[in-house]
Short mmCIF file of C-alpha atoms in Angstrom, two decimals:
data_model
loop_
_atom_site.label_atom_id
_atom_site.label_comp_id
_atom_site.label_asym_id
_atom_site.label_seq_id
_atom_site.Cartn_x
_atom_site.Cartn_y
_atom_site.Cartn_z
CA MET P 1 11.56 0.36 -22.64
CA LYS P 2 13.94 0.66 -19.76
CA VAL P 3 12.27 -0.24 -16.37
CA CYS P 4 13.45 1.22 -12.84
CA ILE P 5 11.89 0.06 -9.43
CA ILE P 6 12.20 2.78 -7.03
CA GLY P 7 12.33 0.99 -3.60
CA SER P 8 13.52 -2.46 -2.51
CA GLY P 9 11.64 -3.54 0.72
CA ASN P 10 9.73 -6.76 0.89
CA TRP P 11 7.29 -5.72 -1.57
CA GLY P 12 9.63 -4.00 -3.83
CA SER P 13 11.77 -7.23 -4.05
CA ALA P 14 8.62 -9.38 -4.36
CA ILE P 15 7.54 -7.39 -7.46
CA SER P 16 10.87 -7.40 -8.79
CA ARG P 17 10.88 -11.10 -9.35
CA ILE P 18 7.84 -10.74 -11.55
CA VAL P 19 9.05 -7.57 -13.37
CA GLY P 20 12.59 -9.03 -13.79
CA ALA P 21 11.33 -12.13 -15.34
CA ASN P 22 9.01 -10.47 -17.67
CA ALA P 23 11.41 -7.74 -18.78
CA ALA P 24 13.70 -10.54 -19.85
CA LYS P 25 10.99 -12.40 -21.47
CA PHE P 26 9.34 -9.81 -23.71
CA ASP P 27 10.69 -7.84 -26.40
CA GLU P 28 9.10 -4.64 -25.42
CA PHE P 29 11.40 -4.18 -22.39
CA ASP P 30 15.24 -3.73 -21.99
CA ASN P 31 16.66 -6.94 -20.33
CA THR P 32 18.10 -4.91 -17.37
CA VAL P 33 15.92 -3.63 -14.68
CA ASN P 34 17.45 -1.41 -12.11
CA MET P 35 16.28 -1.30 -8.61
CA TRP P 36 17.02 1.43 -6.28
CA VAL P 37 18.12 0.17 -3.00
CA PHE P 38 18.54 2.22 0.07
CA GLU P 39 22.19 1.42 1.20
CA GLU P 40 22.45 -0.47 4.44
CA MET P 41 25.32 -2.53 6.04
CA ILE P 42 24.40 -6.24 6.77
CA ASP P 43 27.22 -8.06 8.60
CA GLY P 44 29.59 -5.90 7.40
CA LYS P 45 28.60 -5.97 3.68
CA LYS P 46 26.62 -3.43 1.58
CA LEU P 47 23.12 -4.51 0.93
CA THR P 48 23.48 -3.70 -2.74
CA GLU P 49 26.53 -5.90 -3.28
CA ILE P 50 24.92 -8.69 -1.40
CA ILE P 51 21.95 -8.52 -3.83
CA ASN P 52 24.04 -8.12 -6.76
CA THR P 53 26.27 -11.21 -5.93
CA THR P 54 23.71 -13.62 -4.26
CA HIS P 55 20.65 -12.24 -5.98
CA GLU P 56 18.59 -12.23 -2.79
CA ASN P 57 17.50 -9.45 -0.44
CA VAL P 58 18.60 -11.05 2.64
CA LYS P 59 17.06 -8.39 4.93
CA TYR P 60 13.61 -7.72 3.55
CA LEU P 61 12.94 -10.87 1.40
CA PRO P 62 15.11 -13.52 2.73
CA GLY P 63 14.91 -16.92 1.11
CA TYR P 64 13.72 -15.74 -2.36
CA LYS P 65 15.97 -15.26 -5.31
CA LEU P 66 15.91 -12.29 -7.52
CA PRO P 67 16.25 -12.57 -11.26
CA GLU P 68 19.93 -11.88 -12.28
CA ASN P 69 18.78 -9.07 -14.64
CA VAL P 70 17.67 -6.96 -11.61
CA VAL P 71 20.61 -4.89 -10.54
CA ALA P 72 20.62 -3.07 -7.14
CA VAL P 73 21.83 0.58 -7.44
CA PRO P 74 22.40 2.59 -4.29
CA ASP P 75 21.99 6.11 -6.08
CA VAL P 76 18.39 6.69 -7.00
CA VAL P 77 19.27 9.21 -9.58
CA GLU P 78 21.82 6.76 -11.18
CA ALA P 79 19.16 4.05 -10.97
CA ALA P 80 16.52 6.17 -12.87
CA LYS P 81 18.08 8.55 -15.19
CA ASP P 82 17.62 6.46 -18.35
CA ALA P 83 14.37 4.92 -17.25
CA ASP P 84 11.15 5.00 -19.37
CA LEU P 85 8.90 3.52 -16.71
CA LEU P 86 9.35 4.20 -12.97
CA ILE P 87 7.78 1.60 -10.57
CA TRP P 88 7.21 3.33 -7.09
CA VAL P 89 7.25 1.06 -4.42
CA LEU P 90 9.17 2.50 -1.50
CA PRO P 91 8.17 3.40 2.08
CA HIS P 92 5.76 6.40 1.88
CA GLN P 93 7.92 8.63 4.08
CA PHE P 94 10.66 8.66 1.43
CA VAL P 95 8.46 9.68 -1.58
CA PRO P 96 8.94 13.39 -1.08
CA GLY P 97 12.66 13.18 -0.90
CA VAL P 98 13.10 10.78 -3.70
CA CYS P 99 10.98 13.14 -5.86
CA GLY P 100 13.22 15.95 -5.08
CA LYS P 101 16.28 14.06 -6.01
CA LEU P 102 14.73 12.89 -9.35
CA LYS P 103 13.31 16.31 -10.34
CA ASN P 104 15.07 17.29 -13.58
CA ASN P 105 17.11 14.23 -13.52
CA ILE P 106 14.74 11.72 -15.60
CA LYS P 107 13.35 11.35 -18.93
CA LYS P 108 10.74 13.93 -19.96
CA THR P 109 8.98 11.17 -21.75
CA ALA P 110 9.11 8.99 -18.70
CA PHE P 111 5.84 7.78 -16.93
CA GLY P 112 5.28 5.87 -13.70
CA ILE P 113 3.21 3.45 -11.66
CA SER P 114 2.60 3.58 -8.05
CA LEU P 115 2.33 0.53 -5.74
CA ILE P 116 2.33 2.47 -2.49
CA LYS P 117 -0.71 2.32 -0.48
CA VAL P 118 -0.08 5.40 1.94
CA LYS P 119 1.54 8.69 1.95
CA TYR P 120 3.38 10.40 4.87
CA HIS P 121 2.41 14.14 5.10
CA LYS P 122 3.56 16.42 7.81
CA GLY P 123 3.75 13.41 10.25
CA ILE P 124 0.33 12.11 9.22
CA VAL P 125 -0.31 8.66 7.58
CA LEU P 126 -3.57 7.77 5.65
CA THR P 127 -4.80 4.99 3.72
CA VAL P 128 -8.17 4.34 2.28
CA ILE P 129 -9.27 1.32 -0.06
CA THR P 130 -8.65 2.75 -3.57
CA VAL P 131 -6.71 1.78 -6.68
CA SER P 132 -4.16 4.34 -5.69
CA GLY P 133 -3.03 5.14 -2.20
CA VAL P 134 -3.99 8.69 -1.08
CA HIS P 135 -2.93 11.53 1.08
CA ILE P 136 -4.30 14.51 2.75
CA LYS P 137 -4.34 17.86 0.80
CA ASP P 138 -6.36 20.94 1.85
CA LYS P 139 -8.60 18.77 4.02
CA GLY P 140 -9.40 16.50 1.27
CA LEU P 141 -7.69 13.56 -0.42
CA GLU P 142 -5.19 13.25 -3.24
CA LEU P 143 -4.08 10.34 -5.03
CA ILE P 144 -0.20 9.26 -4.23
CA SER P 145 -0.08 8.92 -8.19
CA GLN P 146 -1.19 12.49 -8.61
CA MET P 147 1.26 13.86 -5.85
CA ILE P 148 4.36 12.18 -7.58
CA SER P 149 2.93 13.76 -10.84
CA GLU P 150 3.00 17.15 -9.28
CA GLU P 151 6.37 16.79 -7.76
CA LEU P 152 7.75 15.48 -11.17
CA ASP P 153 6.51 18.33 -13.59
CA GLY P 154 3.34 16.29 -14.67
CA MET P 155 4.76 13.01 -15.26
CA ARG P 156 2.09 10.53 -15.90
CA VAL P 157 1.66 8.18 -12.91
CA TYR P 158 -0.78 5.17 -12.82
CA ALA P 159 -1.52 2.76 -10.00
CA LEU P 160 -1.37 -0.89 -9.02
CA MET P 161 -3.13 -2.11 -5.77
CA GLY P 162 -4.73 -5.32 -4.66
CA ALA P 163 -4.88 -8.16 -2.09
CA ASN P 164 -1.04 -8.70 -2.57
CA ILE P 165 1.05 -9.87 0.69
CA ALA P 166 4.53 -9.58 -0.46
CA LYS P 167 5.74 -12.78 0.68
CA GLU P 168 2.85 -14.77 -0.79
CA VAL P 169 3.33 -13.01 -4.15
CA ALA P 170 7.18 -13.87 -3.93
CA ALA P 171 6.22 -17.60 -3.17
CA GLY P 172 4.14 -17.85 -6.16
CA ASN P 173 0.78 -18.13 -4.44
CA TYR P 174 -2.11 -17.22 -6.60
CA CYS P 175 -3.38 -13.80 -6.32
CA GLU P 176 -4.75 -10.89 -8.24
CA THR P 177 -4.15 -7.18 -8.41
CA THR P 178 -5.86 -4.22 -10.23
CA ILE P 179 -4.05 -1.71 -12.41
CA GLY P 180 -5.74 1.69 -12.68
CA CYS P 181 -4.74 3.15 -16.06
CA SER P 182 -7.12 5.21 -18.44
CA ASP P 183 -4.63 4.85 -21.36
CA LYS P 184 -5.51 1.52 -23.18
CA ASP P 185 -2.10 1.13 -24.90
CA ARG P 186 -0.16 1.68 -21.66
CA GLY P 187 -2.61 -0.50 -19.65
CA GLY P 188 -1.84 -3.42 -21.98
CA LEU P 189 1.99 -2.78 -21.53
CA LEU P 190 1.74 -2.59 -17.84
CA LYS P 191 -0.46 -5.75 -17.78
CA LYS P 192 2.39 -7.58 -19.81
CA LEU P 193 5.13 -6.29 -17.41
CA PHE P 194 3.29 -7.37 -14.11
CA GLU P 195 1.11 -10.57 -14.99
CA VAL P 196 2.38 -14.03 -14.64
CA ASP P 197 0.32 -17.28 -14.28
CA THR P 198 0.19 -16.78 -10.33
CA PHE P 199 -0.33 -12.95 -10.48
CA ARG P 200 -3.43 -11.97 -12.27
CA VAL P 201 -3.79 -8.42 -13.42
CA VAL P 202 -7.03 -6.59 -14.10
CA VAL P 203 -6.72 -3.28 -15.81
CA VAL P 204 -9.50 -0.69 -15.00
CA ALA P 205 -9.88 2.78 -16.28
CA ASP P 206 -10.86 4.13 -12.75
CA GLU P 207 -7.60 5.71 -11.39
CA HIS P 208 -9.32 7.46 -8.47
CA THR P 209 -10.83 5.22 -6.39
CA ASN P 210 -5.76 -0.27 6.78
CA ILE P 211 -7.74 0.77 9.52
CA VAL P 212 -10.23 -2.36 9.29
CA ALA P 213 -7.28 -4.79 9.52
CA VAL P 214 -6.39 -3.27 13.02
CA GLY P 215 -10.12 -4.07 14.14
CA ALA P 216 -9.69 -7.71 12.80
CA GLY P 217 -6.49 -7.92 14.99
CA PHE P 218 -8.47 -6.94 17.92
CA VAL P 219 -11.10 -9.59 17.30
CA ASP P 220 -8.36 -12.18 16.97
CA GLY P 221 -6.69 -10.84 20.25
CA LEU P 222 -10.02 -11.03 22.08
CA LYS P 223 -10.67 -14.51 20.52
CA LEU P 224 -14.07 -13.54 19.35
CA GLY P 225 -13.93 -15.74 16.43
CA ASP P 226 -14.58 -15.79 12.75
CA ASN P 227 -18.25 -14.59 12.67
CA THR P 228 -17.32 -11.50 14.52
CA LYS P 229 -14.26 -10.95 12.08
CA ALA P 230 -16.88 -11.41 9.17
CA ALA P 231 -19.03 -8.53 10.75
CA VAL P 232 -15.87 -6.39 11.24
CA ILE P 233 -15.02 -6.90 7.56
CA ARG P 234 -18.67 -5.92 6.30
CA LEU P 235 -19.18 -3.05 8.46
CA GLY P 236 -15.55 -1.88 7.56
CA LEU P 237 -16.17 -2.03 4.02
CA MET P 238 -19.43 -0.02 4.49
CA GLU P 239 -17.25 2.73 6.27
CA MET P 240 -14.63 2.61 3.79
CA ILE P 241 -16.77 3.13 0.78
CA SER P 242 -18.98 6.04 2.48
CA PHE P 243 -15.63 7.60 3.63
CA ALA P 244 -14.26 7.44 0.21
CA LYS P 245 -17.36 8.83 -1.43
CA SER P 246 -17.47 11.52 1.19
CA PHE P 247 -13.98 12.78 1.04
CA TYR P 248 -13.04 12.02 -2.50
CA LYS P 249 -15.01 12.79 -5.59
CA ASN P 250 -15.59 10.61 -8.65
CA VAL P 251 -15.08 7.42 -6.74
CA GLU P 252 -16.48 4.37 -8.85
CA THR P 253 -18.22 1.89 -6.42
CA SER P 254 -17.58 -0.89 -8.85
CA THR P 255 -13.67 -0.53 -8.00
CA PHE P 256 -14.35 -1.84 -4.48
CA LEU P 257 -15.11 -5.30 -6.09
CA GLU P 258 -11.79 -5.59 -7.68
CA SER P 259 -8.60 -6.95 -5.97
CA CYS P 260 -7.85 -3.49 -4.71
CA GLY P 261 -11.05 -3.52 -2.64
CA VAL P 262 -12.90 -6.16 -0.94
CA ALA P 263 -10.05 -8.76 -1.82
CA ASP P 264 -7.39 -6.39 -0.26
CA LEU P 265 -9.72 -5.93 2.95
CA ILE P 266 -10.16 -9.60 3.31
CA THR P 267 -6.38 -10.40 2.85
CA THR P 268 -5.34 -7.77 5.36
CA CYS P 269 -7.93 -8.83 7.91
CA TYR P 270 -6.46 -12.35 7.77
CA GLY P 271 -2.84 -12.01 7.28
CA GLY P 272 -1.70 -8.46 6.98
CA ARG P 273 0.85 -6.92 9.55
CA ASN P 274 -1.61 -4.49 10.86
CA ARG P 275 -3.68 -7.38 12.04
CA ARG P 276 -0.80 -9.11 13.51
CA VAL P 277 0.35 -6.36 15.47
CA ALA P 278 -3.22 -5.36 16.78
CA GLU P 279 -3.68 -8.92 17.73
CA ALA P 280 -0.38 -8.84 19.93
CA PHE P 281 -1.38 -5.38 21.33
CA ILE P 282 -4.31 -7.06 22.88
CA VAL P 283 -2.36 -10.09 24.01
CA THR P 284 0.53 -8.63 25.44
CA GLY P 285 -0.49 -5.23 26.57
CA LYS P 286 2.76 -3.65 24.89
CA SER P 287 2.64 -0.36 23.12
CA LEU P 288 2.26 -0.26 19.35
CA GLU P 289 5.63 1.48 19.11
CA GLU P 290 7.35 -1.56 20.97
CA LEU P 291 5.44 -4.01 18.87
CA GLU P 292 6.37 -2.43 15.60
CA ALA P 293 10.01 -2.64 16.46
CA GLU P 294 9.92 -6.17 17.77
CA MET P 295 7.57 -7.54 14.91
CA LEU P 296 8.27 -5.71 11.68
CA ASN P 297 12.07 -5.96 10.97
CA GLY P 298 12.26 -2.33 9.68
CA GLN P 299 8.86 -2.18 8.19
CA LYS P 300 6.17 0.48 9.38
CA LEU P 301 2.84 -0.03 10.80
CA GLN P 302 0.28 1.75 9.09
CA GLY P 303 -3.11 1.03 10.33
CA PRO P 304 -3.12 3.06 13.77
CA GLN P 305 -1.77 6.02 12.22
CA THR P 306 -4.47 5.84 9.67
CA ALA P 307 -7.09 5.66 12.30
CA LEU P 308 -5.62 8.80 13.81
CA GLU P 309 -5.80 10.92 10.81
CA VAL P 310 -9.07 9.64 9.69
CA ASN P 311 -10.37 10.40 13.12
CA LYS P 312 -9.21 14.04 12.70
CA MET P 313 -11.11 14.29 9.46
CA LEU P 314 -14.36 12.89 10.85
CA LYS P 315 -14.07 14.99 13.94
CA GLY P 316 -13.55 17.95 11.96
CA GLU P 317 -16.81 17.23 9.98
CA GLY P 318 -18.89 16.13 12.93
CA LEU P 319 -19.02 12.56 11.54
CA GLU P 320 -17.61 10.25 14.30
CA GLU P 321 -20.94 8.77 15.05
CA ARG P 322 -21.74 7.67 11.53
CA TYR P 323 -18.22 5.80 11.63
CA PRO P 324 -18.38 3.80 15.03
CA LEU P 325 -15.82 1.13 13.75
CA PHE P 326 -13.16 3.79 12.67
CA THR P 327 -13.91 5.70 15.97
CA ALA P 328 -13.45 2.65 18.07
CA ILE P 329 -10.18 1.51 16.56
CA TYR P 330 -8.83 5.20 17.13
CA LYS P 331 -9.96 5.37 20.81
CA ILE P 332 -8.55 1.86 21.52
CA CYS P 333 -5.20 2.75 19.97
CA TYR P 334 -4.80 6.34 21.39
CA GLU P 335 -7.11 7.04 23.92
CA GLY P 336 -6.82 4.12 26.21
CA GLU P 337 -10.52 2.84 25.64
CA PRO P 338 -10.69 -0.87 26.78
CA ALA P 339 -10.36 -3.17 23.64
CA THR P 340 -13.38 -5.24 25.40
CA GLU P 341 -15.46 -2.18 24.29
CA PHE P 342 -14.75 -3.05 20.67
CA ILE P 343 -17.68 -5.31 20.06
CA GLN P 344 -20.25 -2.70 21.33
CA CYS P 345 -19.43 -0.46 18.42
CA LEU P 346 -20.61 -3.36 16.18
CA HIS P 347 -23.96 -3.67 18.27
CA ASN P 348 -24.38 0.10 17.98
CA HIS P 349 -23.61 0.45 14.28
CA PRO P 350 -26.22 3.01 12.78
CA GLU P 351 -28.39 1.71 10.25
CA HIS P 352 -28.96 5.29 8.66
CA MET P 353 -25.60 5.27 7.43
CA PRO P 354 -25.50 5.93 3.60
CA GLN P 355 -25.27 2.50 1.83
CA ALA P 356 -23.33 1.76 -1.21
CA SER P 357 -25.08 0.06 -4.19
CA LEU P 358 -22.81 -2.95 -4.91
#
């Protein structure tokens, strides 16, 4: 089985270290793993040439060697044309364009797995804790895996999601992830490709199932302490489960106990980019756009835009009061509400909000 990784940012490069090593180790996979790299010039040299000669993505994952069997390819069609498995791990805004290029240029028997948490749709970004990322469609939610499948004539696409900060995965720190795959045989194959001693994979049949990290960053910026952050995480999880159940059908509550659920929430609230930038937003008084440019080295900030779009959905259904945490984060990011008012939303959180049976 030939494997192609679509994307080469910090997460794509980190996962290539595992995928490349396992492809070389197990007979089920072709030794060579193509990785599509959006071509950039780094100090006068092409990024693909740097990766293929030094085996390091010096821009997005400096300091970590990639396996020599991972080959950087600048043309996405060339990279994917013979692949049996496409691993989707590129910035969300590139997904529609890449699907357009790959349409009719990949094997009809190929299948995919999405590692993408958000989807860009008409200037909108949305993310919810789920096994797969989601995007808006007809005032509801659709999985990114389903969106890719529709764009590529029904290609089957599964999903991987978890508490996986790229640099920690690359460094070999122990972490867990969840694969949503209803096909038992393919689930076993994907587990073999992605799992190593420090990256534990759990396969679940539920394929259908961040803003809160921004709130955690506010807590840190205001120096309110870990007790307050724990309250934000708990209430945030309540709102996420309620939101997912309200706007997307057939969500399994048990999925929120996997790595893609509560573990991902905790990780992003303590170490993710949304938390770091939100903290700086409070401390420095700079705009989110300024901080994104200064702090993220070309990566994109997702939490505030998520809060914006979620607020549109809540407002449209008259549900803002039932989601005070989501609403407060939106107002602080976009309506100039003082961050000092954030704590009030915790105190006034409605007890009548539907509870999920965990």
